[in-house]
């Protein structure tokens, strides 16, 4: 069976021809002006994912269509059930004496004293694995090849090819040395043609970095 096109809504098909509706390629599933997702990044859930608006609300409930910030996720990321991106529009103003969001309860949105300043974008690299129930906080920057442990609460920066876990998330260990992580980012297998990627699955998922470099097109 050929590898599914990145624009396939439900990319997993069972042997009997039925599709698994609990997993979606997000590029195909989302229609949101403030969320950008790369090819082959998928999201899974314990219930069917069939509606674009509901999928966006599950993934990033505070990323409103009028939000000033963006959520950007790279290619080939793996997003388990219950992962939530808490983007900057979830914030209250917290630099003053009260954090109460008076503006939410009427009277217009412009020039309101309780309106916080626009927050930063949340940026995720390529080939990042998010474990079940992880929460990604506003403005997080997560590097290529990182692994986010189940239930982790992530803020700030996560270096490429690093495993983090816990609340607040802390480094468990590096997957690769800084030098080897830089080599992986130079190889950038996620940018290869999909036929070349699937032909070299063994090198991509293996442990021999020299072999992966030799496989580059």
PDB file of C-alpha atoms in Angstrom, residues 46-118:
ATOM      1  CA  UNK A  46      -9.613   8.215  21.698  1.00  0.00           C
ATOM      2  CA  UNK A  47     -12.682   9.262  19.733  1.00  0.00           C
ATOM      3  CA  UNK A  48     -13.369  10.028  16.070  1.00  0.00           C
ATOM      4  CA  UNK A  49     -11.839  13.213  14.697  1.00  0.00           C
ATOM      5  CA  UNK A  50     -14.123  14.333  11.909  1.00  0.00           C
ATOM      6  CA  UNK A  51     -14.745  18.078  12.199  1.00  0.00           C
ATOM      7  CA  UNK A  52     -12.074  20.693  11.455  1.00  0.00           C
ATOM      8  CA  UNK A  53     -13.310  23.237  13.989  1.00  0.00           C
ATOM      9  CA  UNK A  54     -13.581  20.613  16.733  1.00  0.00           C
ATOM     10  CA  UNK A  55     -10.067  19.336  15.965  1.00  0.00           C
ATOM     11  CA  UNK A  56      -8.638  22.873  16.210  1.00  0.00           C
ATOM     12  CA  UNK A  57     -10.503  23.444  19.482  1.00  0.00           C
ATOM     13  CA  UNK A  58      -9.090  20.214  20.909  1.00  0.00           C
ATOM     14  CA  UNK A  59      -5.534  20.905  19.771  1.00  0.00           C
ATOM     15  CA  UNK A  60      -5.277  24.636  20.501  1.00  0.00           C
ATOM     16  CA  UNK A  61      -8.463  25.901  22.189  1.00  0.00           C
ATOM     17  CA  UNK A  62      -7.203  29.451  22.744  1.00  0.00           C
ATOM     18  CA  UNK A  63      -5.877  30.018  19.235  1.00  0.00           C
ATOM     19  CA  UNK A  64      -8.823  32.033  17.993  1.00  0.00           C
ATOM     20  CA  UNK A  65      -9.117  32.961  14.329  1.00  0.00           C
ATOM     21  CA  UNK A  66      -8.595  36.609  15.284  1.00  0.00           C
ATOM     22  CA  UNK A  67      -5.652  35.861  17.610  1.00  0.00           C
ATOM     23  CA  UNK A  68      -2.460  37.865  16.997  1.00  0.00           C
ATOM     24  CA  UNK A  69      -0.185  34.881  17.637  1.00  0.00           C
ATOM     25  CA  UNK A  70       0.393  31.791  15.503  1.00  0.00           C
ATOM     26  CA  UNK A  71       0.912  28.114  16.219  1.00  0.00           C
ATOM     27  CA  UNK A  72       3.474  26.647  13.802  1.00  0.00           C
ATOM     28  CA  UNK A  73       4.202  22.896  13.758  1.00  0.00           C
ATOM     29  CA  UNK A  74       6.710  21.251  11.440  1.00  0.00           C
ATOM     30  CA  UNK A  75       6.610  18.056   9.402  1.00  0.00           C
ATOM     31  CA  UNK A  76       6.300  14.464  10.646  1.00  0.00           C
ATOM     32  CA  UNK A  77       5.330  15.423  14.211  1.00  0.00           C
ATOM     33  CA  UNK A  78       3.435  12.892  16.306  1.00  0.00           C
ATOM     34  CA  UNK A  79       0.742  14.277  18.614  1.00  0.00           C
ATOM     35  CA  UNK A  80      -0.856  11.838  21.044  1.00  0.00           C
ATOM     36  CA  UNK A  81      -4.315  12.022  22.575  1.00  0.00           C
ATOM     37  CA  UNK A  82      -4.936  14.890  24.977  1.00  0.00           C
ATOM     38  CA  UNK A  83      -2.036  17.091  23.873  1.00  0.00           C
ATOM     39  CA  UNK A  84      -2.993  20.764  24.136  1.00  0.00           C
ATOM     40  CA  UNK A  85      -1.252  23.893  22.940  1.00  0.00           C
ATOM     41  CA  UNK A  86      -2.108  26.737  25.324  1.00  0.00           C
ATOM     42  CA  UNK A  87      -1.257  29.675  23.087  1.00  0.00           C
ATOM     43  CA  UNK A  88      -0.818  33.306  24.080  1.00  0.00           C
ATOM     44  CA  UNK A  89      -4.447  34.390  23.744  1.00  0.00           C
ATOM     45  CA  UNK A  90      -5.174  32.312  26.854  1.00  0.00           C
ATOM     46  CA  UNK A  91      -3.182  34.817  28.915  1.00  0.00           C
ATOM     47  CA  UNK A  92      -4.589  37.391  31.314  1.00  0.00           C
ATOM     48  CA  UNK A  93      -2.763  40.562  32.097  1.00  0.00           C
ATOM     49  CA  UNK A  94      -0.606  39.827  35.153  1.00  0.00           C
ATOM     50  CA  UNK A  95       1.662  42.863  35.423  1.00  0.00           C
ATOM     51  CA  UNK A  96      -0.887  44.953  37.329  1.00  0.00           C
ATOM     52  CA  UNK A  97      -2.757  44.699  40.607  1.00  0.00           C
ATOM     53  CA  UNK A  98      -5.523  42.456  39.224  1.00  0.00           C
ATOM     54  CA  UNK A  99      -5.534  39.776  36.529  1.00  0.00           C
ATOM     55  CA  UNK A 100      -9.340  39.854  36.058  1.00  0.00           C
ATOM     56  CA  UNK A 101     -10.292  39.978  32.324  1.00  0.00           C
ATOM     57  CA  UNK A 102     -12.995  42.658  32.489  1.00  0.00           C
ATOM     58  CA  UNK A 103     -13.002  43.009  28.694  1.00  0.00           C
ATOM     59  CA  UNK A 104     -14.366  39.482  28.218  1.00  0.00           C
ATOM     60  CA  UNK A 105     -17.658  40.438  29.818  1.00  0.00           C
ATOM     61  CA  UNK A 106     -18.680  43.210  27.451  1.00  0.00           C
ATOM     62  CA  UNK A 107     -18.095  46.808  26.547  1.00  0.00           C
ATOM     63  CA  UNK A 108     -15.869  46.275  23.520  1.00  0.00           C
ATOM     64  CA  UNK A 109     -12.326  44.997  23.097  1.00  0.00           C
ATOM     65  CA  UNK A 110     -10.362  48.057  22.058  1.00  0.00           C
ATOM     66  CA  UNK A 111      -8.375  50.187  24.489  1.00  0.00           C
ATOM     67  CA  UNK A 112      -9.377  48.087  27.501  1.00  0.00           C
ATOM     68  CA  UNK A 113      -7.051  48.248  30.495  1.00  0.00           C
ATOM     69  CA  UNK A 114      -7.395  44.530  31.176  1.00  0.00           C
ATOM     70  CA  UNK A 115      -6.282  43.549  27.649  1.00  0.00           C
ATOM     71  CA  UNK A 116      -2.799  41.958  27.758  1.00  0.00           C
ATOM     72  CA  UNK A 117      -0.163  42.734  25.175  1.00  0.00           C
ATOM     73  CA  UNK A 118      -0.047  40.324  22.203  1.00  0.00           C
TER      74      UNK A 118
END
